[in-house]
């Protein structure tokens, strides 16, 4: 099968071996896949990943149990043991023995076929087009924030980072009715916010006032934390979404002095994300900048690094 | 009056000007004062403080409103405006315009006399000796943890750092009935824990298992955060107590991946600390290693840096 692989460097392989499903797994034929910041971090060495990257996708089940074959699906990325203390405690996304699709110990979806546990699959309602369904994984990650932190119409919230994830987070948070602002560097993405009636501010014109209840840091860079610290109020919350291969958090004394709550936030609930798309709470179509066939996957990675391209998709087996 | 001052370097001044109380302030004649890690950080440049350091003390009100004069008191360290948004929101310890006794913008208690707002005073019950009352401020800081984080008999808790603050925190947390362990480097302080029937482990023999619900980081050094990250379970809480002049938090990706909650924690409730001492929940007497008259304050600072001296006091006007 065709696949993008990362072993020291990224390459396109026209004839990669097909995945062999193990007990309880299905094979999904990938229609579309999304390139995300984590994929770029993987290419920089994040998680020491080797294999086929890619964890955002929509596709069709082509092999596995009869109840799934033929269905159009998205798939949760944490593949879990169901027996460890975390799984038993209902925290299976933190399974001690987990593999993560395209991120840790398991091939991902930048390929014709990907093996995933049947347990991870979610059928996509017909009303959601492929170009939206491919965003379910990052929208779920955005939805995770409101699972972890209480945000309502009284909350003063700022999203630091107007990249791919930031724009999804902003749309999810906007639905809470909170007082919302997005801070970013990219005029194109800030304009996107304004079109969605979400207040946006460029980093350069930011006035740090330490008056926000909740600051979501999703810049993907350690500098974002400094900005977050300058915005959050004493006893406020910084939600940390960025993962990067290297970096440190500066100025931990400020966390103590202002008694800040820093909440790490990772994967989230797929059903909430699917519902948000079905209800049209979130509009992802203006975010897709370019699509590439898998053979031009390396070019797609390059394009995805350009700020003007909010989201770049791989058309692998499009309908 | 006699005072220890810090202006570029620490010195003893035999004839420092006496403090002038402003509206609403009392003058306290200091009996005993405690040297804490924050004082050492101030000497390293923390907060850019200049003046008389010292914020842990017990003394007698000698000037001020008649209802206070003659009383033996301890004093909260945050001096607040009562009008800013934080004060109005009930978060006066985060007052925007606050000064902090001996830490920020206001002289402290390493002197014969110190001015403090009357509002900050708490009378000390007769049953609490001076040598215990001088610990009220750091005990309050320890009590703050159980105000911020839910800890009960089911909680698996570890205190990283067996220094002055760590030993107080351990005793406060022990009263919750939680499964408690103290991790430290100093055999003397670990022995102190064992005598209090608190399980203790040396850093060297620590097995990082990522299985603790709550980790309190009070080592006073950035390395402590790394240890905390190796102990806390996914979705667990790290309480950050250390403040240091320099330093960064390494490996923020681990906070995100394991969805850790990092809670900064600073000053706490004085009434809880006074009650804990009155009930003899906390035993501080074995912690006092040495006492020095204020004239030997610089020597006291030196002694306080030695690991074998858990707590060093300044006897300023002892009874």
Coordinates of C-alpha atoms in Angstrom, one line a residue:
Chain A
X1 CA 0.0 0.0 0.0
X2 CA 1.0 3.7 -0.2
X3 CA 2.3 5.2 3.0
X4 CA 4.2 8.2 4.4
X5 CA 6.8 6.9 6.8
X6 CA 9.0 8.6 9.3
X7 CA 12.3 6.7 10.1
X8 CA 14.9 9.5 10.7
X9 CA 13.3 11.3 7.8
X10 CA 9.9 11.5 6.2
X11 CA 9.4 9.7 2.9
X12 CA 6.6 8.4 0.6
X13 CA 6.6 4.6 0.1
X14 CA 4.6 3.4 -2.8
X15 CA 4.7 -0.2 -1.7
X16 CA 4.6 -0.4 2.1
X17 CA 3.4 -3.7 3.7
X18 CA -0.3 -3.7 4.6
X19 CA -1.2 -3.7 8.3
X20 CA -2.2 -7.1 9.9
X21 CA -5.1 -6.6 12.2
X22 CA -4.8 -8.4 15.6
X23 CA -7.6 -9.6 17.8
X24 CA -10.3 -7.0 18.1
X25 CA -8.9 -4.7 15.4
X26 CA -10.4 -3.5 12.2
X27 CA -8.7 -2.2 9.1
X28 CA -9.8 1.2 7.9
X29 CA -9.3 2.4 4.3
X30 CA -8.4 6.0 4.8
X31 CA -10.4 8.6 2.7
X32 CA -8.9 11.8 4.1
X33 CA -6.2 12.5 6.7
X34 CA -5.3 15.8 8.4
X35 CA -1.7 17.0 9.2
X36 CA -1.5 18.5 12.6
X37 CA 1.2 20.2 14.7
X38 CA 1.9 17.0 16.6
X39 CA 2.9 15.4 13.2
X40 CA 5.5 18.2 12.8
X41 CA 6.7 17.7 16.3
X42 CA 7.1 13.9 15.5
X43 CA 9.3 14.8 12.6
X44 CA 11.4 16.9 15.1
X45 CA 11.7 13.8 17.4
X46 CA 8.7 14.1 19.6
X47 CA 7.9 10.8 21.3
X48 CA 10.8 9.1 19.4
X49 CA 8.1 7.9 17.0
X50 CA 9.1 5.6 14.1
X51 CA 6.6 4.3 11.5
X52 CA 3.6 5.7 9.7
X53 CA 2.5 9.0 11.4
X54 CA -1.0 10.5 11.1
X55 CA -3.9 10.3 13.6
X56 CA -6.6 12.5 12.1
X57 CA -8.7 10.7 9.6
X58 CA -12.0 9.5 8.2
X59 CA -12.3 6.3 6.3
X60 CA -14.2 3.1 5.6
X61 CA -14.0 -0.2 7.6
X62 CA -12.8 -2.8 5.0
X63 CA -11.9 -5.6 7.3
X64 CA -13.0 -6.7 10.8
X65 CA -16.2 -7.7 12.5
X66 CA -19.3 -7.7 10.2
X67 CA -21.0 -5.1 12.3
X68 CA -18.4 -2.5 11.3
X69 CA -17.4 -3.5 7.8
X70 CA -18.7 -1.0 5.3
X71 CA -19.2 1.8 7.8
X72 CA -17.7 5.3 7.5
X73 CA -15.8 5.9 10.6
X74 CA -13.4 8.1 12.6
X75 CA -11.2 6.4 15.3
X76 CA -10.0 7.4 18.7
X77 CA -6.3 7.3 18.9
X78 CA -5.5 5.8 22.3
X79 CA -5.4 2.0 22.0
X80 CA -5.7 0.6 25.5
X81 CA -5.3 -2.6 27.5
X82 CA -8.6 -2.3 29.5
X83 CA -6.9 -4.1 32.5
X84 CA -4.3 -1.7 34.0
X85 CA -5.1 0.6 37.0
X86 CA -5.8 3.6 34.8
X87 CA -8.2 1.6 32.5
X88 CA -9.9 0.1 35.6
X89 CA -10.3 3.6 37.1
X90 CA -12.1 4.9 34.0
X91 CA -9.0 6.8 32.7
X92 CA -8.3 4.6 29.7
X93 CA -7.0 7.4 27.6
X94 CA -4.1 7.2 30.2
X95 CA -3.7 3.4 29.9
X96 CA -0.3 2.4 31.1
X97 CA 0.2 0.1 28.2
X98 CA -1.4 2.2 25.5
X99 CA -0.2 2.7 22.0
X100 CA -1.3 5.8 20.1
X101 CA -2.3 5.8 16.5
X102 CA 0.6 7.5 14.5
X103 CA 2.2 8.9 17.7
X104 CA 3.4 6.1 19.9
X105 CA 4.1 2.5 19.2
X106 CA 1.5 2.1 16.4
X107 CA 1.3 3.0 12.8
X108 CA -1.0 5.9 11.9
X109 CA -3.3 6.9 9.0
X110 CA -1.0 8.5 6.5
X111 CA -1.5 5.3 4.4
X112 CA -4.1 3.5 2.4
X113 CA -4.9 1.3 5.3
X114 CA -4.7 1.6 9.1
X115 CA -5.4 -1.0 11.8
X116 CA -7.3 0.3 14.8
X117 CA -9.1 -1.4 17.7
X118 CA -12.8 -1.9 16.9
X119 CA -13.5 -0.3 20.3
X120 CA -12.0 3.0 19.1
X121 CA -14.4 3.4 16.1
X122 CA -17.2 5.9 15.8
X123 CA -19.6 5.9 12.9
X124 CA -19.9 9.2 11.2
X125 CA -23.5 10.5 10.6
X126 CA -24.3 11.0 6.9
X127 CA -24.8 14.7 7.4
X128 CA -21.2 15.3 8.2
X129 CA -19.0 15.4 5.0
X130 CA -15.5 13.8 4.9
X131 CA -13.9 17.2 4.9
X132 CA -15.4 17.9 8.3
X133 CA -15.2 14.4 9.8
X134 CA -11.5 14.5 9.4
X135 CA -11.5 17.1 12.1
X136 CA -13.2 15.0 14.7
X137 CA -10.0 14.1 16.6
X138 CA -8.8 17.7 17.1
X139 CA -12.3 18.9 17.8
X140 CA -12.5 16.2 20.5
X141 CA -9.3 17.5 22.0
X142 CA -10.9 21.0 22.0
X143 CA -14.0 19.6 23.7
X144 CA -11.8 18.1 26.4
X145 CA -11.2 21.6 27.8
X146 CA -14.8 22.1 28.9
X147 CA -14.7 18.6 30.4
X148 CA -11.8 19.7 32.6
X149 CA -12.5 23.3 33.4
X150 CA -15.7 25.0 34.3
X151 CA -16.4 27.7 31.7
X152 CA -19.7 29.5 31.4
X153 CA -21.1 32.9 30.3
X154 CA -19.4 34.6 33.3
X155 CA -15.9 33.4 32.4
X156 CA -13.4 35.7 30.8
X157 CA -11.4 33.4 28.5
X158 CA -8.6 33.9 26.1
X159 CA -7.2 31.4 23.6
X160 CA -3.5 32.0 23.0
X161 CA -2.6 30.6 19.6
X162 CA -4.7 31.0 16.5
X163 CA -3.4 27.9 14.7
X164 CA -5.3 24.8 13.6
X165 CA -6.1 23.7 17.2
X166 CA -6.7 27.2 18.5
X167 CA -9.4 27.9 15.9
X168 CA -11.2 24.7 16.8
X169 CA -10.9 25.5 20.5
X170 CA -12.2 29.0 20.0
X171 CA -15.3 27.7 18.3
X172 CA -15.9 25.1 21.0
X173 CA -15.5 27.6 23.7
X174 CA -17.7 30.2 21.9
X175 CA -20.6 27.9 22.4
X176 CA -20.3 28.2 26.2
X177 CA -21.3 31.8 25.9
X178 CA -18.1 32.9 27.7
X179 CA -16.4 36.2 27.1
X180 CA -13.9 35.0 24.5
X181 CA -10.8 36.4 22.8
X182 CA -8.3 34.8 20.6
X183 CA -4.7 36.0 20.5
X184 CA -2.4 35.1 17.6
X185 CA 0.2 36.2 15.2
X186 CA -1.4 35.2 11.9
X187 CA -3.7 37.9 10.4
X188 CA -5.4 35.3 8.3
X189 CA -6.5 33.2 11.3
X190 CA -7.4 36.3 13.3
X191 CA -9.7 37.3 10.4
X192 CA -11.2 33.8 10.5
X193 CA -12.1 34.5 14.2
X194 CA -13.6 37.9 13.4
X195 CA -15.8 36.3 10.7
X196 CA -17.0 33.9 13.4
X197 CA -17.8 36.9 15.6
X198 CA -15.0 35.9 18.0
X199 CA -12.9 38.8 19.2
X200 CA -9.3 38.5 18.1
X201 CA -6.1 40.4 19.0
X202 CA -2.7 40.3 17.5
X203 CA 0.1 39.3 20.0
X204 CA 1.8 42.6 19.3
X205 CA -1.1 44.7 20.5
X206 CA -1.8 42.6 23.6
X207 CA -2.0 44.4 26.9
X208 CA -1.1 42.0 29.7
X209 CA -3.4 42.6 32.5
X210 CA -3.6 39.4 34.5
X211 CA -7.4 39.5 34.5
X212 CA -8.5 36.4 32.6
X213 CA -10.2 33.5 34.4
X214 CA -9.1 30.9 31.9
X215 CA -6.2 31.1 29.4
X216 CA -5.9 28.2 26.9
X217 CA -2.3 27.9 25.7
X218 CA -2.2 26.2 22.2
X219 CA 0.6 28.1 20.4
X220 CA 2.7 25.0 20.2
X221 CA 5.7 26.9 21.5
X222 CA 7.2 27.5 25.0
X223 CA 6.8 31.3 24.5
X224 CA 3.0 30.8 24.6
X225 CA 3.2 30.0 28.3
X226 CA 4.8 33.3 29.1
X227 CA 2.0 35.1 27.3
X228 CA -0.5 33.0 29.2
X229 CA 1.1 33.9 32.5
X230 CA 0.8 37.6 31.6
X231 CA -2.9 37.2 30.9
X232 CA -4.3 34.9 33.6
X233 CA -5.7 36.4 36.8
X234 CA -4.5 35.3 40.3
X235 CA -6.2 31.9 41.1
X236 CA -7.1 31.6 37.4
X237 CA -6.5 28.6 35.1
X238 CA -4.0 28.0 32.3
X239 CA -5.1 25.1 30.1
X240 CA -1.9 23.7 28.5
X241 CA -2.6 22.1 25.1
X242 CA 0.8 22.5 23.4
X243 CA 3.1 19.6 23.2
X244 CA 6.5 20.1 21.8
X245 CA 9.7 18.0 21.5
X246 CA 11.8 20.5 23.5
X247 CA 11.2 23.4 25.8
X248 CA 10.7 24.4 29.4
X249 CA 8.2 26.5 31.3
X250 CA 9.8 29.7 32.4
X251 CA 9.1 31.6 35.7
X252 CA 7.5 28.9 37.8
X253 CA 7.5 31.3 40.8
X254 CA 4.7 33.2 39.1
X255 CA 2.6 30.0 39.2
X256 CA 3.1 29.9 42.9
X257 CA 2.8 33.6 43.7
X258 CA -0.4 34.0 41.7
X259 CA -1.6 30.5 42.7
X260 CA -2.3 29.6 39.1
X261 CA -3.9 26.3 38.2
X262 CA -2.1 24.8 35.2
X263 CA -4.2 22.0 33.6
X264 CA -2.7 19.7 31.0
X265 CA -5.2 18.7 28.4
X266 CA -4.9 16.1 25.7
X267 CA -7.4 13.9 23.9
X268 CA -11.1 14.4 24.3
X269 CA -14.6 12.9 23.8
X270 CA -15.3 11.8 20.2
X271 CA -19.1 11.7 20.6
X272 CA -19.1 15.4 21.7
X273 CA -17.0 16.3 18.6
X274 CA -19.2 14.4 16.3
X275 CA -22.3 16.1 17.8
X276 CA -20.7 19.5 17.5
X277 CA -20.2 18.9 13.8
X278 CA -23.7 17.4 13.3
X279 CA -25.2 20.5 15.0
X280 CA -23.0 22.7 12.9
X281 CA -21.7 24.4 16.1
X282 CA -18.3 24.2 14.5
X283 CA -17.5 25.2 10.9
X284 CA -14.2 23.7 9.7
X285 CA -14.7 24.2 5.9
X286 CA -12.9 27.6 5.7
X287 CA -9.9 26.1 7.6
X288 CA -8.9 23.7 4.9
X289 CA -6.3 25.5 2.8
X290 CA -5.0 22.8 0.6
X291 CA -5.3 19.1 -0.1
X292 CA -2.7 16.8 -1.6
X293 CA -2.7 13.2 -2.8
X294 CA -0.7 10.9 -0.6
X295 CA 2.1 10.6 -3.2
X296 CA 2.7 14.3 -2.6
X297 CA 2.7 13.9 1.2
X298 CA 6.1 15.5 1.8
X299 CA 4.9 18.5 -0.1
X300 CA 1.8 18.5 2.0
X301 CA 3.9 18.5 5.2
X302 CA 5.9 21.5 3.8
X303 CA 2.7 23.3 2.9
X304 CA 1.3 22.6 6.4
X305 CA 4.2 24.5 7.9
X306 CA 3.2 27.7 6.1
X307 CA 1.1 30.0 8.3
X308 CA -1.2 30.9 5.4
X309 CA -2.3 27.2 5.2
X310 CA -4.4 26.7 8.3
X311 CA -5.1 23.0 7.6
X312 CA -3.7 20.7 5.0
X313 CA -5.3 17.4 4.2
X314 CA -4.1 14.3 2.5
X315 CA -6.6 12.9 0.0
X316 CA -5.7 9.2 0.2
X317 CA -8.8 7.4 -1.1
X318 CA -11.3 10.3 -1.5
X319 CA -14.9 9.7 -2.6
Chain B
X1 CA 16.3 50.0 66.7
X2 CA 18.3 46.9 65.8
X3 CA 17.6 45.4 62.4
X4 CA 18.9 43.0 59.7
X5 CA 18.8 44.8 56.4
X6 CA 19.3 43.6 52.8
X7 CA 20.5 46.2 50.3
X8 CA 22.8 44.3 47.9
X9 CA 24.1 42.5 51.0
X10 CA 22.8 41.4 54.3
X11 CA 24.0 43.4 57.3
X12 CA 23.2 44.0 61.0
X13 CA 22.3 47.6 61.8
X14 CA 22.4 48.5 65.5
X15 CA 20.6 51.8 65.0
X16 CA 18.1 51.5 62.2
X17 CA 15.2 54.1 62.1
X18 CA 12.1 52.9 63.8
X19 CA 9.0 52.2 61.6
X20 CA 6.3 54.9 61.4
X21 CA 2.8 53.4 61.4
X22 CA 0.4 54.7 58.9
X23 CA -3.4 54.8 59.2
X24 CA -4.7 51.4 60.4
X25 CA -1.3 50.0 61.3
X26 CA 0.1 48.8 64.6
X27 CA 3.7 48.5 65.7
X28 CA 4.7 45.0 66.9
X29 CA 7.7 44.5 69.1
X30 CA 9.1 41.2 67.8
X31 CA 9.8 38.4 70.3
X32 CA 11.0 35.7 67.9
X33 CA 11.4 35.5 64.1
X34 CA 12.0 32.5 61.9
X35 CA 14.3 32.4 58.9
X36 CA 12.7 30.6 55.9
X37 CA 13.8 29.6 52.5
X38 CA 12.2 32.7 50.9
X39 CA 14.6 34.8 53.0
X40 CA 17.5 33.0 51.4
X41 CA 15.9 33.5 48.0
X42 CA 15.6 37.2 48.7
X43 CA 19.3 37.4 49.5
X44 CA 19.8 35.8 46.0
X45 CA 17.6 38.5 44.4
X46 CA 14.1 37.0 44.5
X47 CA 11.5 39.8 44.2
X48 CA 14.2 42.4 44.0
X49 CA 13.5 43.1 47.7
X50 CA 15.4 45.9 49.5
X51 CA 14.9 46.6 53.2
X52 CA 14.4 44.6 56.3
X53 CA 13.5 41.0 55.4
X54 CA 11.6 38.5 57.7
X55 CA 7.9 37.5 57.7
X56 CA 7.6 34.8 60.3
X57 CA 7.3 36.2 63.8
X58 CA 5.5 36.4 67.1
X59 CA 5.5 39.6 69.1
X60 CA 3.6 42.2 71.2
X61 CA 1.6 45.1 69.9
X62 CA 3.2 48.2 71.4
X63 CA 1.6 50.9 69.4
X64 CA -1.8 51.2 67.6
X65 CA -5.5 51.0 68.4
X66 CA -6.2 50.3 72.1
X67 CA -7.9 47.0 71.5
X68 CA -4.7 45.6 70.2
X69 CA -2.0 47.2 72.3
X70 CA -0.5 44.7 74.8
X71 CA -1.7 41.6 72.9
X72 CA 0.6 38.8 71.8
X73 CA 0.2 38.4 68.1
X74 CA 1.2 36.9 64.8
X75 CA 0.6 38.8 61.6
X76 CA -0.5 37.9 58.1
X77 CA 2.0 39.0 55.5
X78 CA -0.1 40.4 52.7
X79 CA -1.0 44.0 53.2
X80 CA -3.9 44.8 51.0
X81 CA -5.9 47.7 49.5
X82 CA -9.4 46.2 50.1
X83 CA -10.6 48.1 46.9
X84 CA -9.1 46.4 43.9
X85 CA -10.9 43.7 41.8
X86 CA -9.0 40.9 43.7
X87 CA -9.9 42.3 47.1
X88 CA -13.5 42.8 46.1
X89 CA -13.6 39.2 44.8
X90 CA -12.5 37.9 48.1
X91 CA -9.0 37.1 46.9
X92 CA -7.3 39.8 49.0
X93 CA -4.1 37.7 49.3
X94 CA -3.8 38.5 45.6
X95 CA -4.5 42.2 46.0
X96 CA -3.2 44.1 43.0
X97 CA -1.6 46.8 45.1
X98 CA -0.4 44.5 48.0
X99 CA 2.9 44.9 49.8
X100 CA 4.2 41.8 51.6
X101 CA 5.9 41.9 55.0
X102 CA 9.6 41.4 54.4
X103 CA 9.2 40.2 50.9
X104 CA 7.8 43.0 48.7
X105 CA 7.6 46.7 49.2
X106 CA 7.5 46.7 53.0
X107 CA 9.9 46.1 55.8
X108 CA 9.8 42.8 57.7
X109 CA 10.3 41.5 61.1
X110 CA 14.0 40.9 61.5
X111 CA 14.1 44.0 63.7
X112 CA 13.0 45.2 67.1
X113 CA 9.8 46.7 65.7
X114 CA 7.7 46.1 62.6
X115 CA 4.6 48.0 61.3
X116 CA 1.7 45.8 60.1
X117 CA -1.9 46.6 59.3
X118 CA -4.1 45.9 62.3
X119 CA -6.3 43.9 60.0
X120 CA -3.5 41.4 59.6
X121 CA -3.1 40.6 63.3
X122 CA -4.2 37.4 65.0
X123 CA -4.0 37.1 68.8
X124 CA -2.1 34.0 69.9
X125 CA -3.8 31.8 72.6
X126 CA -1.9 31.4 75.8
X127 CA -1.5 27.7 75.3
X128 CA 0.8 28.2 72.3
X129 CA 4.4 29.1 73.3
X130 CA 6.4 31.7 71.4
X131 CA 8.6 28.9 69.9
X132 CA 5.5 27.4 68.2
X133 CA 3.7 30.6 67.4
X134 CA 6.6 31.8 65.3
X135 CA 5.6 28.9 62.9
X136 CA 2.1 30.1 62.3
X137 CA 2.9 31.8 58.9
X138 CA 4.5 28.7 57.3
X139 CA 1.9 26.4 58.9
X140 CA -0.8 28.5 57.3
X141 CA 1.0 28.1 54.0
X142 CA 0.9 24.3 54.6
X143 CA -2.9 24.5 55.4
X144 CA -3.5 26.3 52.1
X145 CA -2.9 23.0 50.3
X146 CA -6.0 21.4 51.8
X147 CA -8.0 24.5 50.9
X148 CA -7.0 24.1 47.3
X149 CA -6.9 20.4 46.7
X150 CA -9.3 17.7 48.0
X151 CA -7.2 15.2 50.1
X152 CA -8.8 12.5 52.2
X153 CA -8.1 9.0 53.5
X154 CA -8.3 7.5 50.0
X155 CA -5.7 9.9 48.6
X156 CA -2.2 8.7 47.8
X157 CA 0.0 11.7 48.6
X158 CA 3.7 12.4 48.5
X159 CA 5.5 15.4 49.8
X160 CA 8.7 16.0 47.8
X161 CA 11.1 18.0 50.0
X162 CA 11.7 17.4 53.7
X163 CA 12.9 20.9 54.5
X164 CA 11.3 23.4 56.9
X165 CA 8.1 23.7 54.9
X166 CA 8.0 20.1 53.9
X167 CA 7.9 18.9 57.5
X168 CA 5.0 21.3 58.3
X169 CA 3.1 20.3 55.2
X170 CA 3.6 16.6 56.0
X171 CA 2.2 17.1 59.5
X172 CA -0.8 19.1 58.2
X173 CA -1.5 16.4 55.5
X174 CA -1.1 13.6 57.9
X175 CA -4.2 14.8 59.8
X176 CA -6.3 14.2 56.7
X177 CA -5.7 10.5 57.1
X178 CA -4.3 10.3 53.6
X179 CA -1.7 7.7 52.6
X180 CA 1.3 9.9 53.0
X181 CA 5.0 9.7 52.2
X182 CA 7.8 12.2 52.4
X183 CA 10.7 12.2 50.0
X184 CA 13.9 14.0 50.9
X185 CA 17.6 14.0 50.9
X186 CA 18.3 14.9 54.5
X187 CA 18.5 11.8 56.8
X188 CA 17.8 14.0 59.8
X189 CA 14.5 15.3 58.5
X190 CA 13.5 11.9 57.2
X191 CA 14.1 10.6 60.7
X192 CA 11.9 13.4 62.0
X193 CA 9.1 12.1 59.8
X194 CA 9.5 8.5 60.9
X195 CA 9.2 9.7 64.6
X196 CA 5.9 11.3 63.6
X197 CA 4.9 7.9 62.0
X198 CA 5.0 9.5 58.6
X199 CA 6.6 7.2 55.9
X200 CA 9.7 8.6 54.5
X201 CA 12.0 7.7 51.6
X202 CA 15.3 9.1 50.5
X203 CA 15.4 10.5 46.9
X204 CA 18.1 8.0 46.0
X205 CA 15.8 5.0 46.7
X206 CA 12.8 6.4 45.1
X207 CA 11.0 4.3 42.5
X208 CA 9.1 6.6 40.0
X209 CA 5.8 4.9 39.3
X210 CA 3.4 7.7 38.3
X211 CA 0.9 6.4 40.8
X212 CA 0.3 9.2 43.3
X213 CA -2.9 11.2 43.4
X214 CA -1.2 14.3 44.8
X215 CA 2.4 15.4 44.9
X216 CA 3.4 18.4 46.9
X217 CA 6.6 20.0 45.5
X218 CA 8.4 22.0 48.2
X219 CA 12.1 21.2 47.6
X220 CA 12.8 24.9 46.7
X221 CA 14.6 23.8 43.6
X222 CA 13.6 23.2 40.0
X223 CA 14.8 19.6 40.2
X224 CA 11.9 18.9 42.5
X225 CA 9.4 19.3 39.7
X226 CA 11.1 16.5 37.7
X227 CA 10.7 14.2 40.7
X228 CA 7.1 15.3 41.1
X229 CA 6.4 14.5 37.5
X230 CA 7.8 11.0 37.9
X231 CA 5.6 10.3 40.9
X232 CA 2.2 11.8 40.0
X233 CA -0.4 9.7 38.2
X234 CA -2.1 10.7 35.0
X235 CA -4.8 13.2 35.9
X236 CA -3.2 13.7 39.3
X237 CA -2.2 17.0 41.0
X238 CA 1.2 18.6 41.6
X239 CA 1.0 21.3 44.3
X240 CA 3.8 23.7 43.6
X241 CA 5.0 25.4 46.8
X242 CA 8.6 26.2 45.9
X243 CA 9.5 29.8 44.9
X244 CA 13.0 30.4 43.7
X245 CA 14.8 33.4 42.1
X246 CA 15.7 31.5 38.9
X247 CA 14.6 28.3 37.3
X248 CA 12.3 26.8 34.7
X249 CA 10.0 23.8 34.7
X250 CA 11.3 21.1 32.4
X251 CA 9.3 18.8 30.2
X252 CA 5.9 20.6 29.9
X253 CA 4.8 18.0 27.4
X254 CA 4.5 15.5 30.3
X255 CA 2.0 17.9 31.9
X256 CA -0.1 17.8 28.8
X257 CA 0.3 14.1 27.9
X258 CA -0.6 13.0 31.5
X259 CA -3.2 15.8 31.9
X260 CA -1.6 16.8 35.2
X261 CA -3.1 19.6 37.3
X262 CA -0.3 21.9 38.6
X263 CA -1.6 24.1 41.4
X264 CA 0.4 27.0 42.6
X265 CA 0.0 27.5 46.4
X266 CA 1.2 30.4 48.5
X267 CA -0.1 31.9 51.7
X268 CA -2.8 30.3 53.8
X269 CA -5.3 30.7 56.5
X270 CA -3.8 31.9 59.9
X271 CA -6.8 30.8 62.0
X272 CA -6.4 27.2 60.7
X273 CA -2.7 27.3 61.6
X274 CA -3.3 28.7 65.1
X275 CA -6.0 26.0 65.7
X276 CA -3.7 23.3 64.5
X277 CA -1.0 24.4 67.0
X278 CA -3.6 24.8 69.8
X279 CA -4.9 21.3 69.2
X280 CA -1.3 20.0 69.1
X281 CA -1.9 18.6 65.6
X282 CA 1.5 19.9 64.7
X283 CA 4.6 19.6 66.7
X284 CA 7.3 22.1 65.8
X285 CA 9.5 22.0 68.8
X286 CA 11.9 19.3 67.5
X287 CA 12.3 21.4 64.3
X288 CA 14.0 24.3 66.0
X289 CA 17.7 23.6 65.7
X290 CA 19.3 26.9 66.9
X291 CA 18.4 30.4 68.1
X292 CA 20.5 33.5 67.7
X293 CA 20.2 37.0 69.1
X294 CA 19.5 39.5 66.3
X295 CA 23.1 40.9 66.6
X296 CA 24.2 37.5 65.3
X297 CA 21.6 37.6 62.5
X298 CA 24.1 37.0 59.7
X299 CA 25.5 34.0 61.5
X300 CA 21.9 32.8 61.9
X301 CA 21.4 33.1 58.1
X302 CA 24.5 31.0 57.6
X303 CA 23.4 28.4 60.1
X304 CA 20.0 28.3 58.5
X305 CA 21.6 27.2 55.2
X306 CA 23.0 24.0 56.8
X307 CA 20.8 21.0 56.3
X308 CA 21.3 19.8 59.8
X309 CA 19.6 22.9 61.1
X310 CA 15.9 22.5 60.2
X311 CA 14.8 25.8 61.6
X312 CA 16.8 28.7 62.9
X313 CA 15.2 31.4 64.9
X314 CA 16.2 35.0 65.8
X315 CA 15.6 35.8 69.4
X316 CA 14.9 39.5 69.2
X317 CA 13.0 40.4 72.3
X318 CA 12.4 37.0 73.9
X319 CA 10.4 36.6 77.1

